[in-house]
Each structure stands twice: as structure tokens, then as C-alpha cells.
PDB file of C-alpha atoms in Angstrom:
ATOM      1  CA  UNK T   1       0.000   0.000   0.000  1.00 38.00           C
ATOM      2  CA  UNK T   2       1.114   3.627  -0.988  1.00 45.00           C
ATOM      3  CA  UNK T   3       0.767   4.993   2.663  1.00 46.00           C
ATOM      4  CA  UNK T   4       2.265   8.461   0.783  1.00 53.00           C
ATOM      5  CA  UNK T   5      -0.785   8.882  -1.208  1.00 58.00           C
ATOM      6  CA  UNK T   6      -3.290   7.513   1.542  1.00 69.00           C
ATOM      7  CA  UNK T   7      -1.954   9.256   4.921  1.00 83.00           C
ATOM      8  CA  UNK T   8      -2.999  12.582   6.096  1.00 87.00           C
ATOM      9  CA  UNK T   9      -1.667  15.474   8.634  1.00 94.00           C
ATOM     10  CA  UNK T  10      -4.089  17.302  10.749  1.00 96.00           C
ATOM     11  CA  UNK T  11      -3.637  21.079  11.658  1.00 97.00           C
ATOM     12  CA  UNK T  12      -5.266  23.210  13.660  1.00 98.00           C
ATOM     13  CA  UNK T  13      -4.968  27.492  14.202  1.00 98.00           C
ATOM     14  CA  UNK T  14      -6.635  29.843  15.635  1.00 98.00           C
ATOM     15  CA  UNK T  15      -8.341  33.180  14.556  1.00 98.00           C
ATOM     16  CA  UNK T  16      -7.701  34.840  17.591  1.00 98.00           C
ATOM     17  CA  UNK T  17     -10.137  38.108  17.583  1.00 97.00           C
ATOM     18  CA  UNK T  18     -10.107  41.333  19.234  1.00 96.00           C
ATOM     19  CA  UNK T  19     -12.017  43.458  21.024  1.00 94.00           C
ATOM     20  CA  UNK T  20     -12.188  45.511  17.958  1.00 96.00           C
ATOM     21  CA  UNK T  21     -13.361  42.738  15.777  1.00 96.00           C
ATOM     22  CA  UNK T  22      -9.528  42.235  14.000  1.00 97.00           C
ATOM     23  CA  UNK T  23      -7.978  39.172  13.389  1.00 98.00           C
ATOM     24  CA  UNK T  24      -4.087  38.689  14.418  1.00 98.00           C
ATOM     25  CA  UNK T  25      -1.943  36.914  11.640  1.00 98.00           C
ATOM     26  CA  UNK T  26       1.384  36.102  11.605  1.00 97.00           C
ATOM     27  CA  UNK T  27       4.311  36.399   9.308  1.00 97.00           C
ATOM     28  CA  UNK T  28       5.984  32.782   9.013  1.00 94.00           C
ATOM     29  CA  UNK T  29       9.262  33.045   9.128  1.00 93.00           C
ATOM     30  CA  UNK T  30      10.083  30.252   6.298  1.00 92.00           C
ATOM     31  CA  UNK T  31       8.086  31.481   3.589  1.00 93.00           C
ATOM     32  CA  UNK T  32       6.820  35.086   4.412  1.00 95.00           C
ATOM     33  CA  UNK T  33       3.381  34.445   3.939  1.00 95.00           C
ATOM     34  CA  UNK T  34       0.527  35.724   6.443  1.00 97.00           C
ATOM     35  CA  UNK T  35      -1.774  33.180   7.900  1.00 97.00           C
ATOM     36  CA  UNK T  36      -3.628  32.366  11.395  1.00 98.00           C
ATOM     37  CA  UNK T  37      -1.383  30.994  14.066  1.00 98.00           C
ATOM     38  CA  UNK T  38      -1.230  27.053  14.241  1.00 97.00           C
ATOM     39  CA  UNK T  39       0.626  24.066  13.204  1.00 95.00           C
ATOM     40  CA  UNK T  40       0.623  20.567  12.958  1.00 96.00           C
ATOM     41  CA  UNK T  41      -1.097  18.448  15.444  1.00 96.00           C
ATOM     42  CA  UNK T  42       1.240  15.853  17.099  1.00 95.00           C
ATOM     43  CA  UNK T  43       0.141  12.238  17.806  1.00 93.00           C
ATOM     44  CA  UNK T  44      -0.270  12.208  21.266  1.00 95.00           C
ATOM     45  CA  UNK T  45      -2.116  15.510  22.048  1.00 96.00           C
ATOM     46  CA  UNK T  46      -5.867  16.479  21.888  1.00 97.00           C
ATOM     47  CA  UNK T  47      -7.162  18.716  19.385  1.00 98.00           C
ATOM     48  CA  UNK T  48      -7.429  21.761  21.827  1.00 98.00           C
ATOM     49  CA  UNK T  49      -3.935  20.858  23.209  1.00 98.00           C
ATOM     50  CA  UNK T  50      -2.556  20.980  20.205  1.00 98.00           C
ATOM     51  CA  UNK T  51      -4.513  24.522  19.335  1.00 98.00           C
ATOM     52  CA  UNK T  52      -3.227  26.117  22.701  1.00 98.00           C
ATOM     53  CA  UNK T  53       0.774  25.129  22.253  1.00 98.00           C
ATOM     54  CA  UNK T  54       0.518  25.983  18.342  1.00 97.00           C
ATOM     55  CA  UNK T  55      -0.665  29.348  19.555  1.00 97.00           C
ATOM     56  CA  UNK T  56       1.463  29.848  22.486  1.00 97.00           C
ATOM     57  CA  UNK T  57       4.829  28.774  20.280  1.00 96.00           C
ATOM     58  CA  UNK T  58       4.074  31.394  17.718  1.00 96.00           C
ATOM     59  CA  UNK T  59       2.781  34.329  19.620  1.00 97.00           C
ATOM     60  CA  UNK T  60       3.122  34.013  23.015  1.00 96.00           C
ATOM     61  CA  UNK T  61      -0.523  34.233  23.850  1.00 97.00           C
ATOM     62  CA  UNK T  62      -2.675  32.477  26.048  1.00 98.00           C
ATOM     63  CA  UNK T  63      -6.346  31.892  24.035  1.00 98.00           C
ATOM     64  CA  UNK T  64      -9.659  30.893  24.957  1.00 98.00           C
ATOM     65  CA  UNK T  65     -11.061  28.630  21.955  1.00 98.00           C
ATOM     66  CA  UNK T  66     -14.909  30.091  21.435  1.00 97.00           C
ATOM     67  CA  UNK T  67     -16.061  27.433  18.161  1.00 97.00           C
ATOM     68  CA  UNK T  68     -14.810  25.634  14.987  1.00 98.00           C
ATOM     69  CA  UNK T  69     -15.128  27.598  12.464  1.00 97.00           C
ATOM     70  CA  UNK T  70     -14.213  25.770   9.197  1.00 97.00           C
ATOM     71  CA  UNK T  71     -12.493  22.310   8.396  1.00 97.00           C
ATOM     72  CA  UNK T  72     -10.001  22.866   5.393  1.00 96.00           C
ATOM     73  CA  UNK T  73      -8.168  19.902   3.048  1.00 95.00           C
ATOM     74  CA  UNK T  74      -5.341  21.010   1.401  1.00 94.00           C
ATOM     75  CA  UNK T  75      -5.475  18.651  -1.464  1.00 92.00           C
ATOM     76  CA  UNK T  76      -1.844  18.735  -2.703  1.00 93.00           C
ATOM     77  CA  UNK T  77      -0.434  18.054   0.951  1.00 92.00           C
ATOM     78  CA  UNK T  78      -3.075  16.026   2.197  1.00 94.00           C
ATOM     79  CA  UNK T  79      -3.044  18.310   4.955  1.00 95.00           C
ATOM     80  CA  UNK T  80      -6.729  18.727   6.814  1.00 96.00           C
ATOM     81  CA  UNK T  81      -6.850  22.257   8.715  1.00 97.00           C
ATOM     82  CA  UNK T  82      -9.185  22.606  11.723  1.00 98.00           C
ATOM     83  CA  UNK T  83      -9.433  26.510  12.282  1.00 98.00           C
ATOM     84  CA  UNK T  84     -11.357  27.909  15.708  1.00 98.00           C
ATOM     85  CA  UNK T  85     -12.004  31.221  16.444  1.00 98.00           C
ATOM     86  CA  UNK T  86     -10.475  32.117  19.874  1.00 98.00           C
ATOM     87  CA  UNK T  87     -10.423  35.318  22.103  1.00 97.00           C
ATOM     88  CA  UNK T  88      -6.941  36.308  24.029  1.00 97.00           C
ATOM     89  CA  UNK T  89      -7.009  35.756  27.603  1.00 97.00           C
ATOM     90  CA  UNK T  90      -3.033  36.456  28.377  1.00 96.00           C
ATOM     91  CA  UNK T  91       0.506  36.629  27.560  1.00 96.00           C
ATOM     92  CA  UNK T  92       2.004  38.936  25.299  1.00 96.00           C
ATOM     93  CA  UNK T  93       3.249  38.685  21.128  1.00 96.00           C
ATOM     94  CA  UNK T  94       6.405  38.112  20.793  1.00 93.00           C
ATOM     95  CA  UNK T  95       8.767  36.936  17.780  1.00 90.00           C
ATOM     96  CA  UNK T  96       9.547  33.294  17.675  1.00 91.00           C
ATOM     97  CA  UNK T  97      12.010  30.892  15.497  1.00 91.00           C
ATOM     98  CA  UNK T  98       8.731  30.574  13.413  1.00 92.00           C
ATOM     99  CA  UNK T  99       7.195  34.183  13.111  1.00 95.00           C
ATOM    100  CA  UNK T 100       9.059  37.084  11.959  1.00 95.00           C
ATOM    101  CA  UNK T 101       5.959  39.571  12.659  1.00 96.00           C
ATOM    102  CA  UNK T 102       2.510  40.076  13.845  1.00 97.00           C
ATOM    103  CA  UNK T 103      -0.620  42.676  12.203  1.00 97.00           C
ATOM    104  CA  UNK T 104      -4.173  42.989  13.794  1.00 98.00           C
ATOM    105  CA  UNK T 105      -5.737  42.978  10.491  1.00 98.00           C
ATOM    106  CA  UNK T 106      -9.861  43.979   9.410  1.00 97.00           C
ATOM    107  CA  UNK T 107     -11.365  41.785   6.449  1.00 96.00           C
ATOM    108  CA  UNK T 108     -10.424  43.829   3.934  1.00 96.00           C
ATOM    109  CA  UNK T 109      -7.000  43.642   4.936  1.00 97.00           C
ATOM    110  CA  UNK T 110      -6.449  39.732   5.735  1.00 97.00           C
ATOM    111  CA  UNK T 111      -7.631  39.861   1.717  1.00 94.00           C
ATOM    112  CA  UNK T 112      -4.526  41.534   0.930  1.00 96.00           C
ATOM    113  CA  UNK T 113      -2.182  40.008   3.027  1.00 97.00           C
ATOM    114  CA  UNK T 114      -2.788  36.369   2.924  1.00 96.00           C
ATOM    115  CA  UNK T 115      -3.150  34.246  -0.223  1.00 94.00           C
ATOM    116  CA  UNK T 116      -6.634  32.765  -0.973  1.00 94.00           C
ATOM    117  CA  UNK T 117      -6.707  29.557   0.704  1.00 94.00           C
ATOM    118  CA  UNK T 118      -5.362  31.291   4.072  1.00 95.00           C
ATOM    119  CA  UNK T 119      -7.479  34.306   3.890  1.00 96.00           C
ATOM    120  CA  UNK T 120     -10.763  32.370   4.152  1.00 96.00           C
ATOM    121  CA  UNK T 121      -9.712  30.848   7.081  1.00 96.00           C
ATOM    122  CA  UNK T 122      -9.404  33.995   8.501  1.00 97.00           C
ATOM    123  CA  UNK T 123     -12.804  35.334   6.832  1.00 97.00           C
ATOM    124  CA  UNK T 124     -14.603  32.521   8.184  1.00 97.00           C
ATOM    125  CA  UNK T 125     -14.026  32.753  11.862  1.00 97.00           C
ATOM    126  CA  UNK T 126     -14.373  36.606  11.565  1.00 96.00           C
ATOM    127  CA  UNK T 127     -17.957  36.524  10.179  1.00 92.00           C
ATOM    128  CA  UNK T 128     -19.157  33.255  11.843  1.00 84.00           C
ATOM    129  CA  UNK T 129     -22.661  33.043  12.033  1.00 83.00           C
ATOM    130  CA  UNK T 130     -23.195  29.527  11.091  1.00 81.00           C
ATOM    131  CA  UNK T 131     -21.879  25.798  10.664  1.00 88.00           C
ATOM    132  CA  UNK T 132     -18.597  25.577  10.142  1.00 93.00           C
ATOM    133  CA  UNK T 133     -17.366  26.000   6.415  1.00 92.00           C
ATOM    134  CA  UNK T 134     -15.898  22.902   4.838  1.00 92.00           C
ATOM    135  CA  UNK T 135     -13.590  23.895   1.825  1.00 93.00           C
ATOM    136  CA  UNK T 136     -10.490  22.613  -0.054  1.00 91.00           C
ATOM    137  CA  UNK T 137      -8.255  24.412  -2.219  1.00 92.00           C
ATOM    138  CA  UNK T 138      -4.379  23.043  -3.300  1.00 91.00           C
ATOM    139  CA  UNK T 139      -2.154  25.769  -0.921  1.00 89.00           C
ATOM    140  CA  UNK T 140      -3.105  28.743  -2.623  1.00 89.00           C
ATOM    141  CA  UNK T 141      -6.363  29.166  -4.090  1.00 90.00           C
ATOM    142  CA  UNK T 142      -9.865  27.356  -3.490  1.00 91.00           C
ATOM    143  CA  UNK T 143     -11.089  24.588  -5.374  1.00 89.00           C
ATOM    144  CA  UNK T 144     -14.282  23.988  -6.587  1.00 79.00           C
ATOM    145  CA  UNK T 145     -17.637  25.758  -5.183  1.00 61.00           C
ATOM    146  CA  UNK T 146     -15.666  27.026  -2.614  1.00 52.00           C
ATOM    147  CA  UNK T 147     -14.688  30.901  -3.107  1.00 46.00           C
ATOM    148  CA  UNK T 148     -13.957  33.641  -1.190  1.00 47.00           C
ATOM    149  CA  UNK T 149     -16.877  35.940  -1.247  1.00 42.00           C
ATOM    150  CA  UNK T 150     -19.293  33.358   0.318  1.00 44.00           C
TER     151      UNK T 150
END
């Protein structure tokens, strides 16, 4: 069996909103590009586990997960995202080995910053009002039905 074609990675990041209804990303440090915090999910830990420490080793914050707000399938990676809108209950942002830079960010912006399939992430949890989305896309853009103005 071709475990390489059949396997998949789970993820998991956090919109982490503001008081002023912003959404913090992050500038990754390997590849420049502006997404939610988060990160792989490792064997052994629980979904919200994982979400805290993913959080906690890019920004330094302490959040409060509030809902799931989308499940995402990154079908050239095989990489499912789980993405939760979360409010900030302590710590303070700082730099990391894995973020160069932080920006609290309105829609409009996030749509500038991040590339398609990262910006509706973001979109998503800020205007959640309903089940969680289910999309896929292949890194950068959506695939099928799924675009960004919905």
C-alpha cells in the first residue's frame, strides 16, 4: 500500500479576535506568507492541546477557543486544517524561530495580506454566524464551489 498517497496530517490554528473585531496573523518566518497561528497536530495531544501550544509557540498568547469555524483539506499536501475562532485571555506577542511579525488585520485587509486559501480561514471565523465552512483548495487558491466571497 502507498501509505504516501493515503496518509494525512491534521492542523489546527486559531483566529484569535479582538475586542475591535480584527484578526491577528502572523508572518511565518520560512516562507513570508501571512496566515492564522497554528501548526501541525502531534500524535499524542488532543485537538485543543494541540490549538493552545501551536498558539502559544508562535505568539506568546494564552487563548480561549470560542467554536470551529471551518475544516479545510489542502489537497496537494493532504493536509486537513481545523481553524477555531479564539479570544486572548493572556501573555504577550512576541517573535519566535517561526514568526518574523505580527498585524491585527480587518477583512479587507487579511484579503490583501494572505493568499486565498489562508485568507478564508481567517474570513470565516471573523464573520461566523453559522456551521462551520468545509472547503479545499491546493495551498493557494480554493477549489471547486468554494470561493472567497461566500
Amino acid at each position: 500500500m502507498d501509505h504516501h498517497n493515503t496518509q494525512h496530517s491534521v492542523s489546527v490554528a486559531g483566529v484569535i479576535i479582538d475586542d475591535q473585531g480584527r484578526a491577528l496573523l502572523t508572518q511565518r518566518r520560512d516562507n513570508n506568507h501571512w496566515e492564522a497561528p497554528g501548526g501541525i497536530l502531534e500524535r499524542d495531544e488532543d485537538i485543543t492541546t494541540g490549538l493552545l501550544r501551536e498558539i502559544h509557540e508562535e505568539t506568546g498568547l494564552q487563548v480561549e477557543p470560542v467554536t470551529l469555524t471551518g475544516v479545510y483539506k489542502n489537497m496537494t499536501r493532504g493536509i486537513i486544517a481545523l481553524v477555531f475562532q479564539c479570544k486572548l485571555i493572556g501573555g504577550q506577542l512576541a517573535e519566535t524561530d517561526e514568526t518574523r511579525a505580527f498585524r491585527w488585520v480587518n477583512a479587507d485587509e487579511v484579503q490583501e495580506l494572505a493568499s486565498e486559501a489562508f485568507a478564508i480561514r481567517v474570513l470565516d471565523a471573523m464573520h461566523h454566524d453559522r456551521a462551520p465552512a468545509i472547503r479545499h483548495h491546493d495551498g493557494v487558491r480554493l477549489l471547486g464551489s468554494s470561493q472567497l466571497n461566500e
